[in-house]
PDB file of C-alpha atoms and ligand atoms in Angstrom:
ATOM      1  CA  UNK A   1       8.970  14.556  65.689  1.00 45.00           C
ATOM      2  CA  UNK A   2       8.869  13.088  62.235  1.00 46.00           C
ATOM      3  CA  UNK A   3       9.442   9.372  62.329  1.00 58.00           C
ATOM      4  CA  UNK A   4      11.731   7.736  59.808  1.00 54.00           C
ATOM      5  CA  UNK A   5       9.402   5.033  58.687  1.00 47.00           C
ATOM      6  CA  UNK A   6      11.444   2.264  57.158  1.00 51.00           C
ATOM      7  CA  UNK A   7      11.825   0.289  60.358  1.00 72.00           C
ATOM      8  CA  UNK A   8       8.067   0.082  61.019  1.00 84.00           C
ATOM      9  CA  UNK A   9       6.029  -3.084  60.651  1.00 86.00           C
ATOM     10  CA  UNK A  10       2.572  -4.132  61.784  1.00 88.00           C
ATOM     11  CA  UNK A  11       4.021  -5.533  65.003  1.00 85.00           C
ATOM     12  CA  UNK A  12       5.938  -2.370  65.817  1.00 91.00           C
ATOM     13  CA  UNK A  13       5.105  -1.084  69.263  1.00 95.00           C
ATOM     14  CA  UNK A  14       6.132   2.117  70.910  1.00 94.00           C
ATOM     15  CA  UNK A  15       6.547   2.768  74.596  1.00 96.00           C
ATOM     16  CA  UNK A  16       4.045   4.915  76.427  1.00 98.00           C
ATOM     17  CA  UNK A  17       5.340   7.147  79.219  1.00 98.00           C
ATOM     18  CA  UNK A  18       4.720   4.378  81.788  1.00 98.00           C
ATOM     19  CA  UNK A  19       6.633   1.731  79.818  1.00 98.00           C
ATOM     20  CA  UNK A  20       3.519  -0.029  78.448  1.00 98.00           C
ATOM     21  CA  UNK A  21       3.903  -0.826  74.752  1.00 97.00           C
ATOM     22  CA  UNK A  22       1.271   0.135  72.185  1.00 97.00           C
ATOM     23  CA  UNK A  23       1.108  -1.119  68.584  1.00 97.00           C
ATOM     24  CA  UNK A  24       1.489   1.788  66.142  1.00 97.00           C
ATOM     25  CA  UNK A  25      -1.462   0.680  64.034  1.00 98.00           C
ATOM     26  CA  UNK A  26      -4.854   0.266  65.676  1.00 98.00           C
ATOM     27  CA  UNK A  27      -8.189  -0.820  64.276  1.00 98.00           C
ATOM     28  CA  UNK A  28     -10.944   1.814  64.626  1.00 98.00           C
ATOM     29  CA  UNK A  29     -14.473   0.649  65.395  1.00 98.00           C
ATOM     30  CA  UNK A  30     -16.648   3.772  65.321  1.00 98.00           C
ATOM     31  CA  UNK A  31     -19.809   3.034  63.293  1.00 97.00           C
ATOM     32  CA  UNK A  32     -18.951  -0.645  63.163  1.00 97.00           C
ATOM     33  CA  UNK A  33     -22.426  -2.065  63.714  1.00 97.00           C
ATOM     34  CA  UNK A  34     -22.765  -4.388  66.684  1.00 97.00           C
ATOM     35  CA  UNK A  35     -23.512  -8.010  65.844  1.00 97.00           C
ATOM     36  CA  UNK A  36     -22.291  -9.848  62.771  1.00 97.00           C
ATOM     37  CA  UNK A  37     -20.776  -6.828  61.028  1.00 97.00           C
ATOM     38  CA  UNK A  38     -18.499  -6.016  63.944  1.00 98.00           C
ATOM     39  CA  UNK A  39     -17.604  -9.662  64.620  1.00 98.00           C
ATOM     40  CA  UNK A  40     -16.688 -10.283  60.968  1.00 98.00           C
ATOM     41  CA  UNK A  41     -14.674  -7.066  60.667  1.00 98.00           C
ATOM     42  CA  UNK A  42     -12.778  -7.735  63.888  1.00 98.00           C
ATOM     43  CA  UNK A  43     -12.085 -11.316  62.860  1.00 98.00           C
ATOM     44  CA  UNK A  44     -10.720 -10.038  59.562  1.00 98.00           C
ATOM     45  CA  UNK A  45      -8.650  -7.389  61.367  1.00 98.00           C
ATOM     46  CA  UNK A  46      -7.023  -9.979  63.639  1.00 98.00           C
ATOM     47  CA  UNK A  47      -6.330 -12.114  60.570  1.00 97.00           C
ATOM     48  CA  UNK A  48      -4.716  -9.137  58.846  1.00 97.00           C
ATOM     49  CA  UNK A  49      -2.389  -8.688  61.820  1.00 97.00           C
ATOM     50  CA  UNK A  50      -3.983  -5.903  63.856  1.00 98.00           C
ATOM     51  CA  UNK A  51      -3.479  -6.439  67.574  1.00 98.00           C
ATOM     52  CA  UNK A  52      -4.702  -3.052  68.761  1.00 98.00           C
ATOM     53  CA  UNK A  53      -8.436  -2.304  68.815  1.00 98.00           C
ATOM     54  CA  UNK A  54      -9.972   1.080  69.573  1.00 98.00           C
ATOM     55  CA  UNK A  55     -13.542   1.009  70.858  1.00 98.00           C
ATOM     56  CA  UNK A  56     -15.677   3.170  73.174  1.00 98.00           C
ATOM     57  CA  UNK A  57     -18.783   2.765  75.283  1.00 98.00           C
ATOM     58  CA  UNK A  58     -20.468   5.123  72.807  1.00 98.00           C
ATOM     59  CA  UNK A  59     -19.855   2.793  69.851  1.00 98.00           C
ATOM     60  CA  UNK A  60     -22.053   0.039  71.285  1.00 98.00           C
ATOM     61  CA  UNK A  61     -19.680  -2.693  70.133  1.00 98.00           C
ATOM     62  CA  UNK A  62     -17.557  -3.397  73.214  1.00 98.00           C
ATOM     63  CA  UNK A  63     -19.219  -6.815  73.572  1.00 98.00           C
ATOM     64  CA  UNK A  64     -18.200  -7.724  70.024  1.00 98.00           C
ATOM     65  CA  UNK A  65     -14.649  -6.536  70.661  1.00 98.00           C
ATOM     66  CA  UNK A  66     -14.425  -8.872  73.647  1.00 98.00           C
ATOM     67  CA  UNK A  67     -16.055 -11.761  71.826  1.00 98.00           C
ATOM     68  CA  UNK A  68     -13.898 -11.389  68.706  1.00 98.00           C
ATOM     69  CA  UNK A  69     -10.786 -11.142  70.859  1.00 98.00           C
ATOM     70  CA  UNK A  70     -11.649 -14.414  72.574  1.00 98.00           C
ATOM     71  CA  UNK A  71     -12.604 -16.112  69.296  1.00 97.00           C
ATOM     72  CA  UNK A  72      -9.295 -15.076  67.749  1.00 98.00           C
ATOM     73  CA  UNK A  73      -7.381 -17.366  70.096  1.00 97.00           C
ATOM     74  CA  UNK A  74      -4.724 -14.664  70.410  1.00 98.00           C
ATOM     75  CA  UNK A  75      -3.432 -14.519  73.990  1.00 98.00           C
ATOM     76  CA  UNK A  76      -4.951 -11.539  75.792  1.00 98.00           C
ATOM     77  CA  UNK A  77      -1.525 -10.123  76.634  1.00 97.00           C
ATOM     78  CA  UNK A  78      -0.708  -9.864  72.917  1.00 97.00           C
ATOM     79  CA  UNK A  79      -3.705  -7.597  72.360  1.00 98.00           C
ATOM     80  CA  UNK A  80      -4.027  -3.905  73.111  1.00 98.00           C
ATOM     81  CA  UNK A  81      -7.627  -2.897  73.849  1.00 98.00           C
ATOM     82  CA  UNK A  82      -8.758   0.690  74.348  1.00 98.00           C
ATOM     83  CA  UNK A  83     -12.156   1.913  75.453  1.00 98.00           C
ATOM     84  CA  UNK A  84     -13.492   5.286  76.563  1.00 98.00           C
ATOM     85  CA  UNK A  85     -15.886   6.821  79.064  1.00 98.00           C
ATOM     86  CA  UNK A  86     -18.730   8.628  77.332  1.00 98.00           C
ATOM     87  CA  UNK A  87     -19.827  12.161  78.243  1.00 97.00           C
ATOM     88  CA  UNK A  88     -23.059  11.187  79.968  1.00 98.00           C
ATOM     89  CA  UNK A  89     -21.068   8.983  82.359  1.00 98.00           C
ATOM     90  CA  UNK A  90     -18.479  11.578  83.300  1.00 98.00           C
ATOM     91  CA  UNK A  91     -18.032  12.378  86.985  1.00 98.00           C
ATOM     92  CA  UNK A  92     -16.205  10.370  89.666  1.00 98.00           C
ATOM     93  CA  UNK A  93     -18.563   7.574  90.709  1.00 98.00           C
ATOM     94  CA  UNK A  94     -20.383   7.449  87.367  1.00 98.00           C
ATOM     95  CA  UNK A  95     -17.076   6.900  85.565  1.00 98.00           C
ATOM     96  CA  UNK A  96     -16.182   4.054  87.928  1.00 98.00           C
ATOM     97  CA  UNK A  97     -19.560   2.473  87.169  1.00 98.00           C
ATOM     98  CA  UNK A  98     -19.187   3.062  83.425  1.00 98.00           C
ATOM     99  CA  UNK A  99     -15.791   1.383  83.511  1.00 98.00           C
ATOM    100  CA  UNK A 100     -17.270  -1.673  85.254  1.00 98.00           C
ATOM    101  CA  UNK A 101     -19.958  -1.841  82.550  1.00 98.00           C
ATOM    102  CA  UNK A 102     -17.322  -1.658  79.810  1.00 98.00           C
ATOM    103  CA  UNK A 103     -15.342  -4.499  81.372  1.00 98.00           C
ATOM    104  CA  UNK A 104     -18.540  -6.525  81.767  1.00 98.00           C
ATOM    105  CA  UNK A 105     -19.493  -5.854  78.132  1.00 98.00           C
ATOM    106  CA  UNK A 106     -16.103  -7.063  76.963  1.00 98.00           C
ATOM    107  CA  UNK A 107     -15.930  -9.863  79.536  1.00 98.00           C
ATOM    108  CA  UNK A 108     -12.396  -8.764  80.299  1.00 98.00           C
ATOM    109  CA  UNK A 109     -10.694  -8.113  83.587  1.00 97.00           C
ATOM    110  CA  UNK A 110      -8.617  -5.134  82.446  1.00 98.00           C
ATOM    111  CA  UNK A 111      -8.156  -2.783  79.519  1.00 98.00           C
ATOM    112  CA  UNK A 112      -4.862  -1.627  78.107  1.00 98.00           C
ATOM    113  CA  UNK A 113      -5.952   1.977  77.780  1.00 99.00           C
ATOM    114  CA  UNK A 114      -8.938   3.878  79.171  1.00 99.00           C
ATOM    115  CA  UNK A 115      -9.676   7.345  77.832  1.00 98.00           C
ATOM    116  CA  UNK A 116     -11.850  10.325  78.660  1.00 98.00           C
ATOM    117  CA  UNK A 117     -13.708  10.615  75.349  1.00 98.00           C
ATOM    118  CA  UNK A 118     -14.213  14.409  75.434  1.00 98.00           C
ATOM    119  CA  UNK A 119     -12.975  17.172  77.773  1.00 98.00           C
ATOM    120  CA  UNK A 120     -16.376  17.955  79.291  1.00 96.00           C
ATOM    121  CA  UNK A 121     -15.995  21.342  81.043  1.00 95.00           C
ATOM    122  CA  UNK A 122     -17.846  20.634  84.278  1.00 92.00           C
ATOM    123  CA  UNK A 123     -16.806  17.022  84.724  1.00 97.00           C
ATOM    124  CA  UNK A 124     -13.409  16.258  83.256  1.00 98.00           C
ATOM    125  CA  UNK A 125     -11.470  16.872  86.471  1.00 97.00           C
ATOM    126  CA  UNK A 126     -13.495  14.381  88.555  1.00 98.00           C
ATOM    127  CA  UNK A 127     -13.503  11.962  85.648  1.00 98.00           C
ATOM    128  CA  UNK A 128      -9.705  12.041  85.565  1.00 98.00           C
ATOM    129  CA  UNK A 129      -9.650  11.360  89.325  1.00 98.00           C
ATOM    130  CA  UNK A 130     -11.664   8.219  88.635  1.00 98.00           C
ATOM    131  CA  UNK A 131      -9.221   7.153  85.914  1.00 98.00           C
ATOM    132  CA  UNK A 132      -6.333   7.648  88.358  1.00 98.00           C
ATOM    133  CA  UNK A 133      -8.063   5.314  90.787  1.00 98.00           C
ATOM    134  CA  UNK A 134      -8.688   2.681  88.089  1.00 98.00           C
ATOM    135  CA  UNK A 135      -5.032   2.930  87.087  1.00 98.00           C
ATOM    136  CA  UNK A 136      -3.962   2.595  90.714  1.00 98.00           C
ATOM    137  CA  UNK A 137      -6.118  -0.492  91.051  1.00 98.00           C
ATOM    138  CA  UNK A 138      -4.411  -1.912  87.946  1.00 98.00           C
ATOM    139  CA  UNK A 139      -7.684  -2.253  86.068  1.00 98.00           C
ATOM    140  CA  UNK A 140      -6.216  -0.194  83.204  1.00 98.00           C
ATOM    141  CA  UNK A 141      -2.619  -0.630  82.123  1.00 98.00           C
ATOM    142  CA  UNK A 142      -2.615   3.007  81.024  1.00 98.00           C
ATOM    143  CA  UNK A 143      -4.945   6.007  81.029  1.00 98.00           C
ATOM    144  CA  UNK A 144      -5.280   8.953  78.742  1.00 98.00           C
ATOM    145  CA  UNK A 145      -7.530  11.528  77.187  1.00 98.00           C
ATOM    146  CA  UNK A 146      -9.178  12.265  73.875  1.00 98.00           C
ATOM    147  CA  UNK A 147     -10.045  15.482  72.090  1.00 98.00           C
ATOM    148  CA  UNK A 148      -7.904  17.517  74.496  1.00 98.00           C
ATOM    149  CA  UNK A 149      -6.437  20.736  73.161  1.00 98.00           C
ATOM    150  CA  UNK A 150      -3.207  22.203  74.524  1.00 98.00           C
ATOM    151  CA  UNK A 151      -5.314  24.279  76.926  1.00 98.00           C
ATOM    152  CA  UNK A 152      -7.058  21.194  78.331  1.00 98.00           C
ATOM    153  CA  UNK A 153      -3.772  19.307  78.648  1.00 98.00           C
ATOM    154  CA  UNK A 154      -2.055  22.229  80.317  1.00 98.00           C
ATOM    155  CA  UNK A 155      -4.827  22.393  82.917  1.00 97.00           C
ATOM    156  CA  UNK A 156      -4.579  18.639  83.555  1.00 98.00           C
ATOM    157  CA  UNK A 157      -0.787  18.595  83.816  1.00 98.00           C
ATOM    158  CA  UNK A 158      -0.852  21.343  86.450  1.00 97.00           C
ATOM    159  CA  UNK A 159      -2.514  19.056  89.004  1.00 96.00           C
ATOM    160  CA  UNK A 160      -2.310  15.436  87.902  1.00 98.00           C
ATOM    161  CA  UNK A 161       0.255  13.217  89.625  1.00 97.00           C
ATOM    162  CA  UNK A 162       0.678  11.347  86.374  1.00 97.00           C
ATOM    163  CA  UNK A 163       0.853  12.445  82.758  1.00 98.00           C
ATOM    164  CA  UNK A 164      -1.781  10.940  80.442  1.00 98.00           C
ATOM    165  CA  UNK A 165      -0.224   8.297  78.219  1.00 98.00           C
ATOM    166  CA  UNK A 166      -2.038   9.386  75.069  1.00 98.00           C
ATOM    167  CA  UNK A 167      -4.223  12.091  73.613  1.00 98.00           C
ATOM    168  CA  UNK A 168      -6.472  10.660  70.903  1.00 98.00           C
ATOM    169  CA  UNK A 169      -7.471  13.428  68.505  1.00 98.00           C
ATOM    170  CA  UNK A 170      -8.545  13.991  64.958  1.00 98.00           C
ATOM    171  CA  UNK A 171      -5.302  14.204  63.039  1.00 98.00           C
ATOM    172  CA  UNK A 172      -4.694  13.688  59.358  1.00 98.00           C
ATOM    173  CA  UNK A 173      -2.723  14.934  56.406  1.00 98.00           C
ATOM    174  CA  UNK A 174      -5.384  17.649  56.102  1.00 98.00           C
ATOM    175  CA  UNK A 175      -5.439  18.391  59.841  1.00 98.00           C
ATOM    176  CA  UNK A 176      -1.748  18.374  60.705  1.00 98.00           C
ATOM    177  CA  UNK A 177      -1.884  19.618  64.311  1.00 97.00           C
ATOM    178  CA  UNK A 178       1.806  20.309  64.600  1.00 96.00           C
ATOM    179  CA  UNK A 179       1.602  22.524  67.699  1.00 97.00           C
ATOM    180  CA  UNK A 180      -0.397  19.889  69.555  1.00 98.00           C
ATOM    181  CA  UNK A 181       1.965  17.141  68.362  1.00 98.00           C
ATOM    182  CA  UNK A 182       4.994  19.119  69.565  1.00 97.00           C
ATOM    183  CA  UNK A 183       3.345  19.936  72.908  1.00 98.00           C
ATOM    184  CA  UNK A 184       2.446  16.289  73.458  1.00 98.00           C
ATOM    185  CA  UNK A 185       5.840  15.093  72.383  1.00 97.00           C
ATOM    186  CA  UNK A 186       7.607  17.425  74.810  1.00 98.00           C
ATOM    187  CA  UNK A 187       5.361  16.114  77.614  1.00 98.00           C
ATOM    188  CA  UNK A 188       5.778  12.439  76.645  1.00 98.00           C
ATOM    189  CA  UNK A 189       2.180  12.075  75.523  1.00 98.00           C
ATOM    190  CA  UNK A 190       1.591   9.983  72.410  1.00 98.00           C
ATOM    191  CA  UNK A 191      -0.861  11.344  69.849  1.00 98.00           C
ATOM    192  CA  UNK A 192      -3.285   8.806  68.457  1.00 98.00           C
ATOM    193  CA  UNK A 193      -4.716   9.983  65.151  1.00 98.00           C
ATOM    194  CA  UNK A 194      -8.400   9.342  64.630  1.00 98.00           C
ATOM    195  CA  UNK A 195     -10.219   9.761  61.324  1.00 98.00           C
ATOM    196  CA  UNK A 196      -6.810   9.485  59.617  1.00 98.00           C
ATOM    197  CA  UNK A 197      -8.599   8.722  56.333  1.00 98.00           C
ATOM    198  CA  UNK A 198     -10.777  11.847  56.591  1.00 98.00           C
ATOM    199  CA  UNK A 199     -13.581   9.248  56.327  1.00 98.00           C
ATOM    200  CA  UNK A 200     -12.737   9.170  52.624  1.00 98.00           C
ATOM    201  CA  UNK A 201     -13.607  12.848  52.077  1.00 98.00           C
ATOM    202  CA  UNK A 202     -10.198  13.732  50.617  1.00 98.00           C
ATOM    203  CA  UNK A 203      -9.560  10.615  48.536  1.00 98.00           C
ATOM    204  CA  UNK A 204     -10.243  12.639  45.378  1.00 97.00           C
ATOM    205  CA  UNK A 205      -7.610  15.305  46.085  1.00 98.00           C
ATOM    206  CA  UNK A 206      -5.451  15.467  42.958  1.00 98.00           C
ATOM    207  CA  UNK A 207      -2.228  16.042  44.951  1.00 98.00           C
ATOM    208  CA  UNK A 208      -2.921  12.971  47.096  1.00 98.00           C
ATOM    209  CA  UNK A 209      -3.692  10.899  43.993  1.00 98.00           C
ATOM    210  CA  UNK A 210      -0.373  11.972  42.444  1.00 98.00           C
ATOM    211  CA  UNK A 211       1.559  10.841  45.536  1.00 98.00           C
ATOM    212  CA  UNK A 212      -0.440   7.581  45.622  1.00 98.00           C
ATOM    213  CA  UNK A 213       0.397   6.947  41.986  1.00 98.00           C
ATOM    214  CA  UNK A 214       4.087   7.657  42.563  1.00 98.00           C
ATOM    215  CA  UNK A 215       4.256   4.981  45.305  1.00 98.00           C
ATOM    216  CA  UNK A 216       1.829   2.571  43.621  1.00 98.00           C
ATOM    217  CA  UNK A 217      -0.439   2.766  46.702  1.00 98.00           C
ATOM    218  CA  UNK A 218      -4.034   3.783  47.366  1.00 98.00           C
ATOM    219  CA  UNK A 219      -4.917   7.185  48.857  1.00 98.00           C
ATOM    220  CA  UNK A 220      -5.936   5.389  52.069  1.00 98.00           C
ATOM    221  CA  UNK A 221      -2.529   3.700  52.337  1.00 98.00           C
ATOM    222  CA  UNK A 222      -0.754   7.018  51.802  1.00 98.00           C
ATOM    223  CA  UNK A 223      -2.867   8.706  54.491  1.00 98.00           C
ATOM    224  CA  UNK A 224      -2.162   5.947  57.030  1.00 98.00           C
ATOM    225  CA  UNK A 225       1.520   5.830  56.206  1.00 97.00           C
ATOM    226  CA  UNK A 226       1.752   9.613  56.484  1.00 98.00           C
ATOM    227  CA  UNK A 227       0.125   9.554  59.944  1.00 98.00           C
ATOM    228  CA  UNK A 228       2.585   6.863  61.093  1.00 96.00           C
ATOM    229  CA  UNK A 229       5.587   8.750  59.764  1.00 95.00           C
ATOM    230  CA  UNK A 230       4.263  11.964  61.308  1.00 96.00           C
ATOM    231  CA  UNK A 231       4.847  10.262  64.665  1.00 95.00           C
ATOM    232  CA  UNK A 232       1.349   9.187  65.649  1.00 97.00           C
ATOM    233  CA  UNK A 233      -0.289   5.917  66.523  1.00 98.00           C
ATOM    234  CA  UNK A 234      -3.008   5.692  63.899  1.00 98.00           C
ATOM    235  CA  UNK A 235      -6.504   4.190  63.970  1.00 98.00           C
ATOM    236  CA  UNK A 236      -8.126   3.637  60.551  1.00 98.00           C
ATOM    237  CA  UNK A 237     -11.568   2.012  60.542  1.00 98.00           C
ATOM    238  CA  UNK A 238     -13.131  -0.201  57.906  1.00 98.00           C
ATOM    239  CA  UNK A 239     -15.920  -2.759  57.870  1.00 98.00           C
ATOM    240  CA  UNK A 240     -14.839  -4.165  54.518  1.00 98.00           C
ATOM    241  CA  UNK A 241     -12.406  -7.136  54.387  1.00 98.00           C
ATOM    242  CA  UNK A 242     -10.515  -5.907  51.344  1.00 98.00           C
ATOM    243  CA  UNK A 243     -10.101  -2.431  52.821  1.00 98.00           C
ATOM    244  CA  UNK A 244      -9.195  -3.787  56.284  1.00 98.00           C
ATOM    245  CA  UNK A 245      -6.291  -5.658  54.665  1.00 98.00           C
ATOM    246  CA  UNK A 246      -5.388  -2.728  52.434  1.00 98.00           C
ATOM    247  CA  UNK A 247      -5.169  -0.443  55.457  1.00 98.00           C
ATOM    248  CA  UNK A 248      -2.823  -2.873  57.218  1.00 97.00           C
ATOM    249  CA  UNK A 249      -0.589  -3.121  54.170  1.00 97.00           C
ATOM    250  CA  UNK A 250       1.327   0.081  54.823  1.00 97.00           C
ATOM    251  CA  UNK A 251       4.666  -1.316  55.967  1.00 94.00           C
ATOM    252  CA  UNK A 252       6.367  -2.194  52.704  1.00 92.00           C
ATOM    253  CA  UNK A 253       7.118   1.358  51.634  1.00 93.00           C
ATOM    254  CA  UNK A 254       8.368   4.601  53.051  1.00 94.00           C
ATOM    255  CA  UNK A 255       7.274   8.098  52.084  1.00 96.00           C
ATOM    256  CA  UNK A 256      10.462   9.964  51.247  1.00 96.00           C
ATOM    257  CA  UNK A 257      11.441  13.024  53.295  1.00 95.00           C
ATOM    258  CA  UNK A 258      11.035  15.235  50.237  1.00 97.00           C
ATOM    259  CA  UNK A 259       7.430  14.041  49.841  1.00 97.00           C
ATOM    260  CA  UNK A 260       6.752  14.405  53.580  1.00 96.00           C
ATOM    261  CA  UNK A 261       7.881  18.042  53.153  1.00 96.00           C
ATOM    262  CA  UNK A 262       5.544  18.556  50.217  1.00 97.00           C
ATOM    263  CA  UNK A 263       2.695  16.883  52.072  1.00 97.00           C
ATOM    264  CA  UNK A 264       3.190  19.168  55.080  1.00 95.00           C
ATOM    265  CA  UNK A 265       1.614  21.843  52.850  1.00 96.00           C
ATOM    266  CA  UNK A 266      -1.645  19.864  52.491  1.00 98.00           C
ATOM    267  CA  UNK A 267      -2.787  20.913  55.958  1.00 98.00           C
ATOM    268  CA  UNK A 268      -5.917  23.010  55.774  1.00 97.00           C
ATOM    269  CA  UNK A 269      -7.339  22.481  59.251  1.00 97.00           C
ATOM    270  CA  UNK A 270      -9.908  20.153  57.723  1.00 98.00           C
ATOM    271  CA  UNK A 271     -12.112  18.303  60.227  1.00 98.00           C
ATOM    272  CA  UNK A 272     -14.710  15.575  59.921  1.00 97.00           C
ATOM    273  CA  UNK A 273     -15.487  15.488  63.674  1.00 97.00           C
ATOM    274  CA  UNK A 274     -16.334  18.205  66.220  1.00 96.00           C
ATOM    275  CA  UNK A 275     -13.740  20.797  67.048  1.00 96.00           C
ATOM    276  CA  UNK A 276     -12.978  20.580  70.802  1.00 97.00           C
ATOM    277  CA  UNK A 277     -11.375  24.017  70.963  1.00 95.00           C
ATOM    278  CA  UNK A 278     -14.684  25.627  71.922  1.00 92.00           C
ATOM    279  CA  UNK A 279     -14.897  23.533  75.119  1.00 94.00           C
ATOM    280  CA  UNK A 280     -13.906  25.731  78.081  1.00 91.00           C
TER     281      UNK A 280
HETATM  282  P1  LIG B 301     -11.576   6.960  59.142  1.00 84.72           P
HETATM  283  O1  LIG B 301     -10.840   8.173  58.690  1.00 84.72           O
HETATM  284  O2  LIG B 301     -10.861   5.785  59.645  1.00 84.72           O
HETATM  285  O3  LIG B 301     -12.508   6.550  57.914  1.00 84.72           O
HETATM  286  C1  LIG B 301     -13.407   5.488  57.965  1.00 84.72           C
HETATM  287  C2  LIG B 301     -14.228   5.534  56.677  1.00 84.72           C
HETATM  288  O4  LIG B 301     -13.379   5.341  55.550  1.00 84.72           O
HETATM  289  C3  LIG B 301     -15.295   4.474  56.627  1.00 84.72           C
HETATM  290  O5  LIG B 301     -16.434   5.039  56.002  1.00 84.72           O
HETATM  291  C4  LIG B 301     -14.683   3.397  55.742  1.00 84.72           C
HETATM  292  O6  LIG B 301     -15.694   2.735  55.037  1.00 84.72           O
HETATM  293  C5  LIG B 301     -13.802   4.204  54.806  1.00 84.72           C
HETATM  294  N1  LIG B 301     -12.601   3.454  54.421  1.00 84.72           N
HETATM  295  C6  LIG B 301     -11.763   2.797  55.252  1.00 84.72           C
HETATM  296  N2  LIG B 301     -10.723   2.283  54.575  1.00 84.72           N
HETATM  297  C7  LIG B 301     -10.913   2.605  53.284  1.00 84.72           C
HETATM  298  C8  LIG B 301     -10.174   2.345  52.112  1.00 84.72           C
HETATM  299  N3  LIG B 301      -9.025   1.656  52.154  1.00 84.72           N
HETATM  300  N4  LIG B 301     -10.654   2.810  50.929  1.00 84.72           N
HETATM  301  C9  LIG B 301     -11.802   3.515  50.916  1.00 84.72           C
HETATM  302  N5  LIG B 301     -12.549   3.805  51.996  1.00 84.72           N
HETATM  303  C10 LIG B 301     -12.102   3.353  53.187  1.00 84.72           C
HETATM  304  O7  LIG B 301     -12.674   7.508  60.191  1.00 84.72           O
HETATM  305  P2  LIG B 301     -13.164   7.215  61.655  1.00 84.72           P
HETATM  306  O8  LIG B 301     -13.891   8.442  62.052  1.00 84.72           O
HETATM  307  O9  LIG B 301     -13.839   5.915  61.747  1.00 84.72           O
HETATM  308  O10 LIG B 301     -11.825   7.172  62.543  1.00 84.72           O
HETATM  309  C11 LIG B 301     -11.113   6.000  62.813  1.00 84.72           C
HETATM  310  C12 LIG B 301     -11.282   5.552  64.263  1.00 84.72           C
HETATM  311  O11 LIG B 301     -10.851   6.547  65.178  1.00 84.72           O
HETATM  312  C13 LIG B 301     -12.743   5.316  64.671  1.00 84.72           C
HETATM  313  O12 LIG B 301     -13.300   4.159  64.094  1.00 84.72           O
HETATM  314  C14 LIG B 301     -12.624   5.338  66.164  1.00 84.72           C
HETATM  315  O13 LIG B 301     -12.085   4.116  66.640  1.00 84.72           O
HETATM  316  C15 LIG B 301     -11.651   6.496  66.359  1.00 84.72           C
HETATM  317  N6  LIG B 301     -12.373   7.784  66.525  1.00 84.72           N
HETATM  318  C16 LIG B 301     -12.291   8.400  67.752  1.00 84.72           C
HETATM  319  C17 LIG B 301     -12.956   9.578  68.003  1.00 84.72           C
HETATM  320  C18 LIG B 301     -12.835  10.216  69.334  1.00 84.72           C
HETATM  321  O14 LIG B 301     -13.590  11.180  69.621  1.00 84.72           O
HETATM  322  N7  LIG B 301     -11.945   9.757  70.190  1.00 84.72           N
HETATM  323  C19 LIG B 301     -13.785  10.248  66.972  1.00 84.72           C
HETATM  324  C20 LIG B 301     -13.772   9.551  65.702  1.00 84.72           C
HETATM  325  C21 LIG B 301     -13.076   8.391  65.504  1.00 84.72           C
HETATM  326  P3  LIG B 301     -15.855   1.119  55.133  1.00 84.72           P
HETATM  327  O15 LIG B 301     -16.071   0.792  56.572  1.00 84.72           O
HETATM  328  O16 LIG B 301     -17.042   0.855  54.261  1.00 84.72           O
HETATM  329  O17 LIG B 301     -14.587   0.542  54.579  1.00 84.72           O
END
């Protein structure tokens, strides 16, 4: 489902399968150090127009996300905050407790999206049951999963009364998971692309540099724009003010269809994070 990009802007939201709206660009916070670094980066991100923040219990910066959100003065309902249950907390009652800790860390009374961080073989089913309860109790406006392959999703969809709103996975120009995208799309699950910048590992690719030069943009901007036009919600991370703004400045151009076709050939299954396909 390639998205024609011209109509996108930083405030563009798309509807999840339960009608909740999610901004197409989110601010990633993995490896954003708790304390001043995270607070400054988040403050800069809000200033640059991001309204969607992606954190996780694992990242250790939920407290800063909550604090920066309050300091921003932006009404809570204009923000979209995601957090995730970490592997060591998976299981029914331990997930409920982990969720309470996340809310307490953020000093918030709900999250917009709560995700299972990884499809842990022995625990993911009970963990999902806990998410269903939290959703029922209206403590999360939406629930979803992360690092689920088609196999994991298929298993979940067989029994779950509701379809996860998103599947957050590694997805980039160099890891164009078209089968997963198509599967999710046909089941009304939005793909969120993490590590869309390949953590900078592919910035030197000559073909990417040529496209960047053609559009007068940086490789990072091309990678983010590509992920948006590929139909994903995308989550670039930066701790640097100039790069935070650069990564938000991806709405004044559109990658032409002919270049999207060329770029479809860049896929090489390249990963910077773990491959979840080995998880039974
Ligand atoms: P990204 O692909 O977003 O890359 C981040 C890296 O790129 C950082 O080292 C950053 O450095 C650098 N960078 C950012 N912008 C630029 C730029 N414009 N020019 C040059 N370098 C740049 O990787 P992440 O792995 O962080 O993924 C993004 C987000 O996705 C995470 O932060 C997290 O929220 C989520 N995620 C989720 C996972 C999951 O299992 N669900 C796994 C991994 C990520 P600097 O900070 O110095 O700018």
